[in-house]
Amino acid sequence: MELHPDIKEVILSEEKIRKRVRELAEQISEDYKGKTPVLVSVLKGSVIFLSDLLRFMKINPKIDFIGVSSYQGKTQTTGEVRLVMDLKDPIYGEDVIIVEDIVDTGLTLEYLRENLLTRKPSSLRICVLLDKIEARKVDVPIDYRGFVIPNKFVVGYGLDYDERYRNIPYIGVLKEEVYKR
Ligand code: PRP
């Protein structure tokens, strides 16, 4: 497949992503055998990861969505996490798995974890596709991790720059000129 003209470098190919997402789905299916966990997808970046993860699962999880905001069109987090859309259903007594595309500073997941724990789920785990370990500011327990990636701003497979590039099927780094436009 042809590389998108704004992409400088591919970090993870479609094939690599598919293989790892399948492994994660199989691991989760094994760990939650006989259970019906709720996969909480953090909007918007994680929707593609969620939908692929879901299709590889051998159990029948429920899904729900939560919206938080911190980047606001910038490549750096502002540090302030806001809840912009809540879950549709209560999670009291449920086995919850937060599904995130990327953990960077950890501030979003820390906020979500604390917020969801107040609702008294039966269990709470975190599944992230990409982990920028070097950028971490707060420690968050990651139960399922797809890949550790370098501290570069990445797009594709759901991840955006200014709401664009979410549809690119691989994970890549943008050319510098894109940020100057
Ligand atoms: C991204 C990502 C995480 C968060 C991670 O979301 O999806 O939610 O940033 O960063 P952190 O660990 O530093 O908190 P973004 O704000 O870009 O929103 P989006 O998912 O709607 O694109």
Tab-separated table of C-alpha atoms and ligand atoms in Angstrom:
chain	number	residue	atom	x	y	z
A	1	MET	CA	0.000	0.000	0.000
A	2	GLU	CA	1.146	3.514	-0.750
A	3	LEU	CA	2.349	5.671	2.097
A	4	HIS	CA	0.190	8.688	2.933
A	5	PRO	CA	1.975	11.806	1.580
A	6	ASP	CA	2.039	13.489	5.023
A	7	ILE	CA	3.655	10.509	6.735
A	8	LYS	CA	7.415	10.529	7.235
A	9	GLU	CA	7.886	7.190	8.927
A	10	VAL	CA	5.811	4.107	9.711
A	11	ILE	CA	6.232	2.995	13.321
A	12	LEU	CA	3.855	0.011	13.217
A	13	SER	CA	2.520	-1.659	10.086
A	14	GLU	CA	-1.037	-2.911	9.643
A	15	GLU	CA	0.179	-6.499	9.871
A	16	LYS	CA	2.099	-5.928	13.089
A	17	ILE	CA	-0.892	-4.201	14.657
A	18	ARG	CA	-3.332	-6.919	13.582
A	19	LYS	CA	-1.147	-9.692	14.987
A	20	ARG	CA	-0.673	-7.967	18.343
A	21	VAL	CA	-4.351	-6.971	18.670
A	22	ARG	CA	-5.319	-10.585	18.061
A	23	GLU	CA	-2.889	-11.718	20.782
A	24	LEU	CA	-4.333	-9.187	23.226
A	25	ALA	CA	-7.885	-10.286	22.393
A	26	GLU	CA	-6.974	-13.918	22.950
A	27	GLN	CA	-5.300	-13.121	26.264
A	28	ILE	CA	-8.312	-11.123	27.474
A	29	SER	CA	-10.697	-13.867	26.282
A	30	GLU	CA	-8.707	-16.395	28.299
A	31	ASP	CA	-8.578	-14.208	31.424
A	32	TYR	CA	-12.309	-13.415	31.293
A	33	LYS	CA	-13.569	-16.851	30.284
A	34	GLY	CA	-17.205	-17.268	31.370
A	35	LYS	CA	-17.484	-13.558	32.181
A	36	THR	CA	-19.042	-10.638	30.359
A	37	PRO	CA	-16.646	-7.749	30.834
A	38	VAL	CA	-17.516	-4.206	29.805
A	39	LEU	CA	-14.986	-2.737	27.408
A	40	VAL	CA	-14.906	1.002	28.026
A	41	SER	CA	-13.590	2.710	24.924
A	42	VAL	CA	-12.070	6.136	25.504
A	43	LEU	CA	-13.195	8.442	22.697
A	44	LYS	CA	-12.180	9.141	20.159
A	45	GLY	CA	-8.783	7.601	19.497
A	46	SER	CA	-9.543	4.092	20.740
A	47	VAL	CA	-12.544	3.270	18.542
A	48	ILE	CA	-10.565	1.491	15.834
A	49	PHE	CA	-8.548	-0.469	18.381
A	50	LEU	CA	-11.788	-1.367	20.204
A	51	SER	CA	-13.513	-2.595	17.072
A	52	ASP	CA	-10.587	-4.778	16.024
A	53	LEU	CA	-10.065	-6.086	19.564
A	54	LEU	CA	-13.742	-6.927	19.815
A	55	ARG	CA	-13.772	-8.913	16.575
A	56	PHE	CA	-10.868	-11.102	17.703
A	57	MET	CA	-12.453	-11.908	21.070
A	58	LYS	CA	-13.790	-15.330	21.894
A	59	ILE	CA	-16.013	-14.058	24.702
A	60	ASN	CA	-19.010	-11.728	24.412
A	61	PRO	CA	-18.116	-8.471	26.087
A	62	LYS	CA	-20.364	-5.451	26.417
A	63	ILE	CA	-19.094	-2.114	25.170
A	64	ASP	CA	-19.565	1.438	26.328
A	65	PHE	CA	-17.935	4.767	25.573
A	66	ILE	CA	-16.506	7.586	27.623
A	67	GLY	CA	-15.188	10.896	26.376
A	68	VAL	CA	-12.334	12.849	27.894
A	69	SER	CA	-10.396	15.750	26.544
A	70	SER	CA	-6.934	17.065	27.248
A	71	TYR	CA	-5.060	17.711	23.993
A	72	GLN	CA	-7.450	20.164	22.328
A	73	GLY	CA	-5.819	20.233	18.918
A	74	LYS	CA	-2.295	20.420	20.232
A	75	THR	CA	0.434	17.815	20.210
A	76	GLN	CA	1.173	18.368	23.905
A	77	THR	CA	-1.216	17.622	26.731
A	78	THR	CA	-2.478	20.603	28.738
A	79	GLY	CA	-2.454	18.447	31.841
A	80	GLU	CA	-6.120	19.147	32.513
A	81	VAL	CA	-8.413	16.190	31.907
A	82	ARG	CA	-12.133	16.843	31.515
A	83	LEU	CA	-15.002	14.391	31.216
A	84	VAL	CA	-16.864	15.406	28.070
A	85	MET	CA	-19.134	12.377	27.670
A	86	ASP	CA	-20.079	9.846	30.302
A	87	LEU	CA	-20.819	6.119	30.019
A	88	LYS	CA	-24.349	5.179	29.034
A	89	ASP	CA	-24.730	2.492	31.707
A	90	PRO	CA	-23.708	2.062	35.342
A	91	ILE	CA	-20.670	-0.177	35.913
A	92	TYR	CA	-21.436	-1.097	39.525
A	93	GLY	CA	-20.497	-4.772	39.979
A	94	GLU	CA	-19.181	-5.109	36.427
A	95	ASP	CA	-15.784	-6.354	35.239
A	96	VAL	CA	-14.510	-3.272	33.465
A	97	ILE	CA	-11.639	-3.015	31.008
A	98	ILE	CA	-10.640	0.477	29.907
A	99	VAL	CA	-9.568	0.383	26.252
A	100	GLU	CA	-7.163	3.153	25.242
A	101	ASP	CA	-5.196	3.790	22.088
A	102	ILE	CA	-2.222	5.396	23.821
A	103	VAL	CA	-0.812	6.196	27.237
A	104	ASP	CA	1.527	9.146	27.261
A	105	THR	CA	1.826	11.158	30.495
A	106	GLY	CA	-0.700	8.793	32.090
A	107	LEU	CA	-2.885	11.690	33.251
A	108	THR	CA	-5.932	10.595	31.220
A	109	LEU	CA	-5.838	7.027	32.469
A	110	GLU	CA	-5.186	8.094	36.042
A	111	TYR	CA	-8.218	10.363	35.907
A	112	LEU	CA	-10.386	7.672	34.312
A	113	ARG	CA	-9.259	4.981	36.693
A	114	GLU	CA	-10.076	7.097	39.740
A	115	ASN	CA	-13.374	8.218	38.252
A	116	LEU	CA	-14.526	4.703	37.339
A	117	LEU	CA	-13.385	3.178	40.640
A	118	THR	CA	-15.788	5.476	42.526
A	119	ARG	CA	-18.619	3.632	40.745
A	120	LYS	CA	-17.577	0.364	42.396
A	121	PRO	CA	-17.005	-2.013	39.496
A	122	SER	CA	-16.277	-5.611	40.487
A	123	SER	CA	-12.872	-5.285	38.808
A	124	LEU	CA	-11.049	-2.716	36.693
A	125	ARG	CA	-8.227	-3.355	34.277
A	126	ILE	CA	-6.545	-1.241	31.618
A	127	CYS	CA	-5.741	-2.256	28.044
A	128	VAL	CA	-3.655	0.077	25.893
A	129	LEU	CA	-2.381	-0.407	22.387
A	130	LEU	CA	0.551	2.011	22.579
A	131	ASP	CA	2.682	2.898	25.550
A	132	LYS	CA	5.025	5.882	25.423
A	133	ILE	CA	6.802	4.831	28.593
A	134	GLU	CA	9.394	7.645	28.390
A	135	ALA	CA	6.703	10.337	28.612
A	136	ARG	CA	5.057	9.057	31.776
A	137	LYS	CA	4.365	11.610	34.535
A	138	VAL	CA	2.095	9.533	36.750
A	139	ASP	CA	2.250	5.820	37.313
A	140	VAL	CA	-0.751	3.851	36.046
A	141	PRO	CA	-1.097	0.075	36.132
A	142	ILE	CA	-1.294	-1.245	32.557
A	143	ASP	CA	-2.699	-4.794	32.473
A	144	TYR	CA	-2.632	-5.345	28.710
A	145	ARG	CA	-0.127	-3.509	26.541
A	146	GLY	CA	0.221	-3.738	22.775
A	147	PHE	CA	3.511	-1.984	22.073
A	148	VAL	CA	6.006	0.294	23.742
A	149	ILE	CA	6.754	3.113	21.300
A	150	PRO	CA	9.313	5.943	21.214
A	151	ASN	CA	8.388	9.398	22.512
A	152	LYS	CA	7.244	10.740	19.124
A	153	PHE	CA	3.873	12.183	18.160
A	154	VAL	CA	2.105	9.436	16.226
A	155	VAL	CA	-1.050	9.293	14.116
A	156	GLY	CA	-3.151	6.640	12.425
A	157	TYR	CA	-5.205	3.641	13.554
A	158	GLY	CA	-7.559	6.042	15.360
A	159	LEU	CA	-4.980	8.563	16.526
A	160	ASP	CA	-5.267	12.083	15.180
A	161	TYR	CA	-3.468	15.341	14.680
A	162	ASP	CA	-6.062	18.112	14.825
A	163	GLU	CA	-8.815	15.525	14.108
A	164	ARG	CA	-7.083	14.261	10.955
A	165	TYR	CA	-5.286	11.044	9.994
A	166	ARG	CA	-7.440	8.759	12.200
A	167	ASN	CA	-8.255	6.654	9.117
A	168	ILE	CA	-4.660	5.767	8.253
A	169	PRO	CA	-4.496	1.986	8.843
A	170	TYR	CA	-0.984	1.970	10.340
A	171	ILE	CA	0.797	4.029	13.033
A	172	GLY	CA	3.152	6.652	11.689
A	173	VAL	CA	4.962	9.917	12.309
A	174	LEU	CA	3.977	13.061	10.409
A	175	LYS	CA	6.386	15.144	8.353
A	176	GLU	CA	7.460	18.360	10.154
A	177	GLU	CA	5.906	20.547	7.443
A	178	VAL	CA	2.419	19.335	8.408
A	179	TYR	CA	2.654	21.155	11.762
A	180	LYS	CA	3.512	24.452	10.006
A	181	ARG	CA	0.397	24.494	7.857
B	1	PRP	C1	-5.053	10.850	23.616
B	1	PRP	C2	-5.225	9.378	23.923
B	1	PRP	C3	-5.377	9.354	25.400
B	1	PRP	C4	-4.530	10.508	25.866
B	1	PRP	C5	-3.230	9.978	26.399
B	1	PRP	O1	-6.315	11.426	23.511
B	1	PRP	O2	-6.330	8.832	23.273
B	1	PRP	O3	-6.722	9.521	25.799
B	1	PRP	O4	-4.331	11.343	24.732
B	1	PRP	O5	-2.397	10.996	26.872
B	1	PRP	P1	-1.936	11.125	28.388
B	1	PRP	O6	-1.440	9.777	28.858
B	1	PRP	O7	-0.833	12.150	28.319
B	1	PRP	O8	-3.081	11.609	29.223
B	1	PRP	P2	-6.649	12.835	22.830
B	1	PRP	O9	-6.730	13.874	23.897
B	1	PRP	O10	-5.692	13.055	21.696
B	1	PRP	O11	-8.144	12.653	22.294
B	1	PRP	P3	-8.739	11.716	21.143
B	1	PRP	O12	-8.622	10.283	21.641
B	1	PRP	O13	-10.157	12.146	21.017
B	1	PRP	O14	-7.944	11.926	19.879
